[in-house]
Short mmCIF file of C-alpha atoms and ligand atoms in Angstrom, two decimals:
data_model
loop_
_atom_site.label_atom_id
_atom_site.label_comp_id
_atom_site.label_asym_id
_atom_site.label_seq_id
_atom_site.Cartn_x
_atom_site.Cartn_y
_atom_site.Cartn_z
CA UNK R 5 0.00 0.00 0.00
CA UNK R 6 2.69 2.41 -1.11
CA UNK R 7 0.37 5.36 -1.24
CA UNK R 8 -1.25 5.14 2.18
CA UNK R 9 0.84 7.99 3.51
CA UNK R 10 0.02 10.44 0.74
CA UNK R 11 -0.59 13.80 2.36
CA UNK R 12 -1.27 15.81 -0.77
CA UNK R 13 -2.60 13.54 -3.52
CA UNK R 14 -3.94 15.07 -6.73
CA UNK R 15 -5.64 12.44 -8.87
CA UNK R 16 -7.21 14.48 -11.68
CA UNK R 17 -5.65 16.85 -14.24
CA UNK R 18 -5.21 17.40 -17.99
CA UNK R 19 -2.27 17.90 -20.34
CA UNK R 20 -1.87 18.99 -23.97
CA UNK R 21 -2.73 15.39 -24.88
CA UNK R 22 -6.37 16.36 -24.18
CA UNK R 23 -7.56 19.86 -23.26
CA UNK R 24 -4.87 21.11 -20.88
CA UNK R 25 -2.27 23.69 -21.90
CA UNK R 26 0.79 22.15 -20.18
CA UNK R 27 2.73 19.09 -21.34
CA UNK R 28 2.75 16.01 -19.10
CA UNK R 29 6.35 16.87 -18.12
CA UNK R 30 5.42 20.43 -17.17
CA UNK R 31 2.47 19.15 -15.13
CA UNK R 32 4.73 16.74 -13.25
CA UNK R 33 7.04 19.63 -12.40
CA UNK R 34 4.17 21.84 -11.31
CA UNK R 35 2.60 19.10 -9.19
CA UNK R 36 5.94 18.45 -7.51
CA UNK R 37 6.61 22.17 -6.96
CA UNK R 38 3.16 22.53 -5.39
CA UNK R 39 3.85 19.73 -2.90
CA UNK R 40 1.80 16.96 -4.51
CA UNK R 41 3.11 13.59 -3.29
CA UNK R 42 0.85 11.25 -5.29
CA UNK R 43 -0.11 12.32 -8.78
CA UNK R 44 -2.31 11.03 -11.61
CA UNK R 45 -2.57 12.41 -15.13
CA UNK R 46 -6.17 11.87 -16.32
CA UNK R 47 -6.51 13.14 -19.88
CA UNK R 48 -9.92 12.78 -21.53
CA UNK R 49 -10.34 9.44 -23.37
CA UNK R 50 -6.61 9.17 -24.11
CA UNK R 51 -3.57 7.41 -22.61
CA UNK R 52 -0.97 9.08 -24.85
CA UNK R 53 0.53 11.31 -22.12
CA UNK R 54 1.13 8.63 -19.53
CA UNK R 55 4.63 7.54 -20.57
CA UNK R 56 6.00 11.09 -20.45
CA UNK R 57 4.13 11.75 -17.21
CA UNK R 58 5.47 8.60 -15.55
CA UNK R 59 9.06 9.26 -16.64
CA UNK R 60 8.91 12.90 -15.52
CA UNK R 61 7.37 11.98 -12.17
CA UNK R 62 9.97 9.27 -11.57
CA UNK R 63 12.78 11.71 -12.28
CA UNK R 64 11.33 14.05 -9.64
CA UNK R 65 10.72 11.30 -7.07
CA UNK R 66 6.96 11.94 -7.36
CA UNK R 67 4.73 8.87 -6.97
CA UNK R 68 2.68 8.44 -10.14
CA UNK R 69 -0.62 6.70 -10.89
CA UNK R 70 -1.76 6.21 -14.50
CA UNK R 71 -5.19 7.71 -15.11
CA UNK R 72 -7.77 8.60 -17.73
CA UNK R 73 -11.08 10.49 -17.61
CA UNK R 74 -13.62 8.55 -19.67
CA UNK R 75 -16.61 10.25 -21.34
CA UNK R 76 -19.81 8.31 -20.70
CA UNK R 77 -23.47 8.94 -21.58
CA UNK R 78 -25.93 8.29 -18.76
CA UNK R 79 -29.59 9.38 -18.56
CA UNK R 80 -29.16 11.78 -21.49
CA UNK R 81 -26.18 13.55 -19.94
CA UNK R 82 -22.41 13.26 -20.13
CA UNK R 83 -20.81 11.76 -17.04
CA UNK R 84 -17.06 11.56 -16.52
CA UNK R 85 -15.47 8.48 -14.97
CA UNK R 86 -11.90 8.76 -13.74
CA UNK R 87 -10.03 5.47 -14.03
CA UNK R 88 -6.85 4.96 -12.04
CA UNK R 89 -4.01 2.49 -11.66
CA UNK R 90 -4.60 0.29 -14.72
CA UNK R 91 -2.27 -1.38 -17.18
CA UNK R 92 -2.05 1.34 -19.82
CA UNK R 93 -0.90 -1.10 -22.47
CA UNK R 94 -4.07 -3.22 -22.13
CA UNK R 95 -5.74 -3.67 -25.57
CA UNK R 96 -9.32 -3.71 -24.21
CA UNK R 97 -8.95 -0.32 -22.54
CA UNK R 98 -6.98 1.09 -25.47
CA UNK R 99 -9.58 -0.16 -27.96
CA UNK R 100 -12.50 1.24 -25.96
CA UNK R 101 -10.92 4.67 -25.69
CA UNK R 102 -10.06 4.62 -29.38
CA UNK R 103 -13.74 4.00 -30.10
CA UNK R 104 -14.77 7.05 -28.01
CA UNK R 105 -12.17 9.29 -29.64
CA UNK R 106 -13.30 8.29 -33.11
CA UNK R 107 -16.54 10.27 -32.71
CA UNK R 108 -14.84 13.48 -31.66
CA UNK R 109 -13.76 14.79 -35.04
CA UNK R 110 -17.22 14.79 -36.63
CA UNK R 111 -18.66 16.27 -33.43
CA UNK R 112 -16.07 19.07 -33.65
CA UNK R 113 -17.02 19.76 -37.26
CA UNK R 114 -20.70 19.94 -36.29
CA UNK R 115 -19.92 22.26 -33.38
CA UNK R 116 -17.89 24.49 -35.70
CA UNK R 117 -20.72 24.66 -38.23
CA UNK R 118 -23.23 25.59 -35.53
CA UNK R 119 -20.99 28.33 -34.09
CA UNK R 120 -20.36 29.72 -37.59
CA UNK R 121 -24.11 29.87 -38.21
CA UNK R 122 -24.87 31.64 -34.93
CA UNK R 123 -21.90 33.99 -34.77
CA UNK R 124 -21.30 34.70 -38.46
CA UNK R 125 -17.75 33.36 -38.19
CA UNK R 126 -15.71 31.26 -40.60
CA UNK R 127 -12.92 28.69 -40.28
CA UNK R 128 -13.98 27.79 -36.74
CA UNK R 129 -12.93 24.14 -37.05
CA UNK R 130 -9.43 25.07 -38.24
CA UNK R 131 -9.23 27.74 -35.56
CA UNK R 132 -10.09 25.32 -32.77
CA UNK R 133 -7.75 22.70 -34.19
CA UNK R 134 -4.84 25.11 -33.64
CA UNK R 135 -5.54 24.86 -29.91
CA UNK R 136 -5.67 21.07 -29.88
CA UNK R 137 -2.32 19.57 -28.89
CA UNK R 138 -3.75 16.26 -30.10
CA UNK R 139 -5.95 16.41 -33.23
CA UNK R 140 -7.65 13.15 -32.18
CA UNK R 141 -8.96 14.92 -29.14
CA UNK R 142 -10.86 18.01 -30.21
CA UNK R 143 -12.75 19.22 -27.15
CA UNK R 144 -15.17 21.98 -26.27
CA UNK R 145 -12.30 23.61 -24.37
CA UNK R 146 -10.43 24.21 -27.65
CA UNK R 147 -13.48 25.98 -29.08
CA UNK R 148 -13.78 28.00 -25.88
CA UNK R 149 -10.18 29.19 -26.25
CA UNK R 150 -10.82 30.18 -29.86
CA UNK R 151 -13.92 32.20 -28.90
CA UNK R 152 -11.84 34.08 -26.32
CA UNK R 153 -9.13 34.73 -28.93
CA UNK R 154 -11.78 36.06 -31.34
CA UNK R 155 -13.16 38.40 -28.66
CA UNK R 156 -16.58 36.71 -28.56
CA UNK R 157 -16.10 36.17 -24.80
CA UNK R 158 -13.53 37.42 -22.32
CA UNK R 159 -12.92 34.13 -20.50
CA UNK R 160 -13.43 30.45 -21.17
CA UNK R 161 -15.84 30.29 -18.21
CA UNK R 162 -17.99 32.88 -19.92
CA UNK R 163 -17.96 30.81 -23.11
CA UNK R 164 -19.43 27.85 -21.23
CA UNK R 165 -22.24 29.98 -19.85
CA UNK R 166 -23.22 31.38 -23.26
CA UNK R 167 -22.15 28.68 -25.72
CA UNK R 168 -21.21 24.99 -26.02
CA UNK R 169 -23.60 23.74 -23.33
CA UNK R 170 -27.04 22.11 -23.77
CA UNK R 171 -29.51 24.49 -25.42
CA UNK R 172 -26.79 27.02 -26.39
CA UNK R 173 -25.08 27.62 -29.75
CA UNK R 174 -22.23 25.23 -30.50
CA UNK R 175 -23.64 22.39 -28.41
CA UNK R 176 -23.93 19.07 -30.24
CA UNK R 177 -25.61 16.03 -28.71
CA UNK R 178 -23.19 13.12 -28.59
CA UNK R 179 -23.27 9.46 -27.60
CA UNK R 180 -20.20 8.59 -25.55
CA UNK R 181 -19.49 5.17 -24.05
CA UNK R 182 -22.08 3.34 -21.94
CA UNK R 183 -21.30 3.22 -18.23
CA UNK R 184 -21.14 -0.58 -18.18
CA UNK R 185 -18.76 -0.66 -21.18
CA UNK R 186 -16.42 1.92 -19.69
CA UNK R 187 -16.24 0.11 -16.36
CA UNK R 188 -15.63 -3.23 -18.07
CA UNK R 189 -12.67 -1.81 -20.02
CA UNK R 190 -11.09 -0.48 -16.84
CA UNK R 191 -11.74 -3.72 -14.99
CA UNK R 192 -10.09 -5.66 -17.84
CA UNK R 193 -7.01 -3.45 -17.47
CA UNK R 194 -6.92 -3.99 -13.70
CA UNK R 195 -7.86 -0.42 -12.71
CA UNK R 196 -10.36 1.22 -10.40
CA UNK R 197 -13.08 3.73 -11.26
CA UNK R 198 -14.21 6.96 -9.65
CA UNK R 199 -17.18 9.19 -10.53
CA UNK R 200 -15.65 12.56 -11.47
CA UNK R 201 -17.02 15.84 -10.06
CA UNK R 202 -20.54 14.53 -9.27
CA UNK R 203 -21.66 18.04 -8.31
CA UNK R 204 -21.35 19.24 -11.90
CA UNK R 205 -24.11 17.15 -13.42
CA UNK R 206 -27.62 18.48 -13.86
CA UNK R 207 -29.40 15.37 -12.61
CA UNK R 208 -32.51 15.27 -10.50
CA UNK R 209 -32.02 13.64 -7.10
CA UNK R 210 -33.65 10.48 -8.50
CA UNK R 211 -31.34 10.37 -11.52
CA UNK R 212 -28.29 11.02 -9.37
CA UNK R 213 -29.28 8.21 -7.03
CA UNK R 214 -29.74 5.93 -10.06
CA UNK R 215 -26.23 6.81 -11.29
CA UNK R 216 -24.64 6.01 -7.93
CA UNK R 217 -26.62 2.76 -7.60
CA UNK R 218 -25.78 1.63 -11.12
CA UNK R 219 -22.12 2.58 -10.77
CA UNK R 220 -21.89 0.61 -7.54
CA UNK R 221 -23.69 -2.42 -8.98
CA UNK R 222 -21.21 -2.44 -11.88
CA UNK R 223 -18.26 -2.56 -9.48
CA UNK R 224 -17.44 1.16 -9.33
CA UNK R 225 -15.57 1.94 -6.14
CA UNK R 226 -14.91 5.64 -5.81
CA UNK R 227 -16.33 9.14 -6.00
CA UNK R 228 -14.62 12.52 -6.14
CA UNK R 229 -15.43 14.47 -3.03
CA UNK R 230 -12.78 17.20 -2.97
CA UNK R 231 -12.32 18.61 -6.48
CA UNK R 232 -11.72 21.98 -8.08
CA UNK R 233 -15.27 21.68 -9.45
CA UNK R 234 -17.00 21.46 -6.05
CA UNK R 235 -18.05 24.12 -3.60
CA UNK R 236 -17.51 23.34 0.09
CA UNK R 237 -21.21 22.49 0.35
CA UNK R 238 -20.95 20.03 -2.57
CA UNK R 239 -17.90 18.41 -0.95
CA UNK R 240 -20.00 17.88 2.20
CA UNK R 241 -22.89 16.48 0.19
CA UNK R 242 -20.73 13.94 -1.64
CA UNK R 243 -18.81 13.06 1.52
CA UNK R 244 -22.12 12.01 3.00
CA UNK R 245 -23.09 10.06 -0.13
CA UNK R 246 -19.67 8.35 -0.16
CA UNK R 247 -20.34 7.06 3.35
CA UNK R 248 -23.90 6.04 2.48
CA UNK R 249 -22.84 4.09 -0.60
CA UNK R 250 -19.57 2.78 0.80
CA UNK R 251 -17.49 4.52 -1.87
CA UNK R 252 -13.84 5.40 -1.49
CA UNK R 253 -13.32 9.15 -1.73
CA UNK R 254 -11.01 10.85 -4.23
CA UNK R 255 -9.35 14.24 -4.41
CA UNK R 256 -8.22 16.02 -7.57
CA UNK R 257 -7.88 19.56 -8.86
CA UNK R 258 -9.07 18.94 -12.45
CA UNK R 259 -6.33 21.41 -13.36
CA UNK R 260 -6.27 22.37 -17.07
CA UNK R 261 -4.30 25.58 -17.41
CA UNK R 262 -2.57 28.24 -15.28
CA UNK R 263 -4.67 30.99 -16.85
CA UNK R 264 -8.02 29.22 -16.72
CA UNK R 265 -8.21 26.83 -13.79
CA UNK R 266 -9.40 28.21 -10.49
CA UNK R 267 -7.81 25.36 -8.59
CA UNK R 268 -4.09 24.70 -9.06
CA UNK R 269 -2.45 21.28 -8.74
CA UNK R 270 -2.29 20.19 -5.12
CA UNK R 271 -4.09 23.27 -3.80
CA UNK R 272 -7.13 21.50 -2.41
CA UNK R 273 -8.77 21.01 0.95
CA UNK R 274 -8.02 17.69 2.66
CA UNK R 275 -10.54 14.86 2.47
CA UNK R 276 -12.90 14.77 5.44
CA UNK R 277 -11.26 12.45 8.00
CA UNK R 278 -14.16 9.99 8.24
CA UNK R 279 -13.86 8.95 4.56
CA UNK R 280 -11.85 6.04 3.16
CA UNK R 281 -9.35 7.57 0.71
CA UNK R 282 -9.26 6.01 -2.73
CA UNK R 283 -5.45 5.94 -2.59
CA UNK R 284 -5.72 3.16 0.02
CA UNK R 285 -6.60 0.99 -3.00
CA UNK R 286 -3.49 1.91 -4.98
CA UNK R 287 -0.82 -0.70 -4.47
P1 LIG W 306 -15.76 17.77 -24.17
O1 LIG W 306 -15.10 16.51 -23.66
O2 LIG W 306 -15.33 18.13 -25.54
O3 LIG W 306 -17.25 17.74 -24.00
O4 LIG W 306 -15.23 18.95 -23.26
C1 LIG W 306 -15.44 18.91 -21.88
C2 LIG W 306 -14.49 19.88 -21.22
O5 LIG W 306 -14.98 21.20 -21.35
C3 LIG W 306 -14.42 19.64 -19.73
O6 LIG W 306 -13.51 18.63 -19.43
C4 LIG W 306 -13.91 20.98 -19.25
O7 LIG W 306 -12.54 21.06 -19.45
C5 LIG W 306 -14.59 21.95 -20.21
N1 LIG W 306 -15.82 22.50 -19.59
C6 LIG W 306 -17.05 22.01 -19.63
N2 LIG W 306 -17.91 22.82 -18.96
C7 LIG W 306 -17.17 23.84 -18.49
C8 LIG W 306 -17.46 25.00 -17.72
N3 LIG W 306 -18.69 25.28 -17.31
N4 LIG W 306 -16.44 25.83 -17.42
C9 LIG W 306 -15.18 25.57 -17.85
N5 LIG W 306 -14.85 24.48 -18.57
C10 LIG W 306 -15.83 23.63 -18.88
MN1 LIG W 307 -11.44 19.07 -19.72
MN1 LIG W 308 -14.65 16.15 -16.29
MN1 LIG W 309 -11.25 16.58 -15.93
#
């Protein structure tokens, strides 16, 4: 149980391999400089940054856990599942993620067309592509950065309140993986799964309960309690639900970029003391 003594774990962040602005190596350095002592890189639907992240962390003496944040569709919404501590060369996990990524390019083209129509812009796809460190992983974040560059909005946060979200221009419905599929891929690769930032979904209480029940029945073990996406009240709510459901609790900044992320790597409140930390499962 090498990680039991982690005092400042950060098990959720993004690099240029998905929608972050720092390379895996730069993230490792920043995590280490900020006092993180157990670190996971969790790019969206993509394992391509893990080798660089692992090597950089090892060189710094920073304990590293391979991770990925998987896009899932559940009850007509997108839910993110953070997977940790798997064999990142496993073909089942790699194939599943490849399947999710394959839908992203057409989605990006459709988003671009919708933004062009609503804003009277042109070349939106090519513009967003310039922000994508990995062309296989075009994300809404890359469009948000373009809209800031073009002066449509002042900040990426503002973009997500006016565009790119359900009912707003630039939003395109998309079918991601099914929850059961995603969990089976991670199980095949020997990893564990955690529901990412549960406070961010727009579920009714009944739908949220159904998600937690289903996740648990499929073998899901963890839930993020302390994350850059939660208010203190949300952390308390999900701490209580973690105890009720018997989930291990996770902690991660969801850091994307120095200029955009409110919460920096490692700069998070501690987990409430009565919760079982998910890092107790990381051998
Ligand atoms: P995608 O996977 O293409 O749907 O993009 C999802 C990403 O968009 C998330 O991982 C966040 O990085 C970003 N995002 C979504 N909603 C918001 C928001 N309200 N504020 C800032 N970033 C957001
Ligand atoms: Mn993201
Ligand atoms: Mn997420
Ligand atoms: Mn994330």
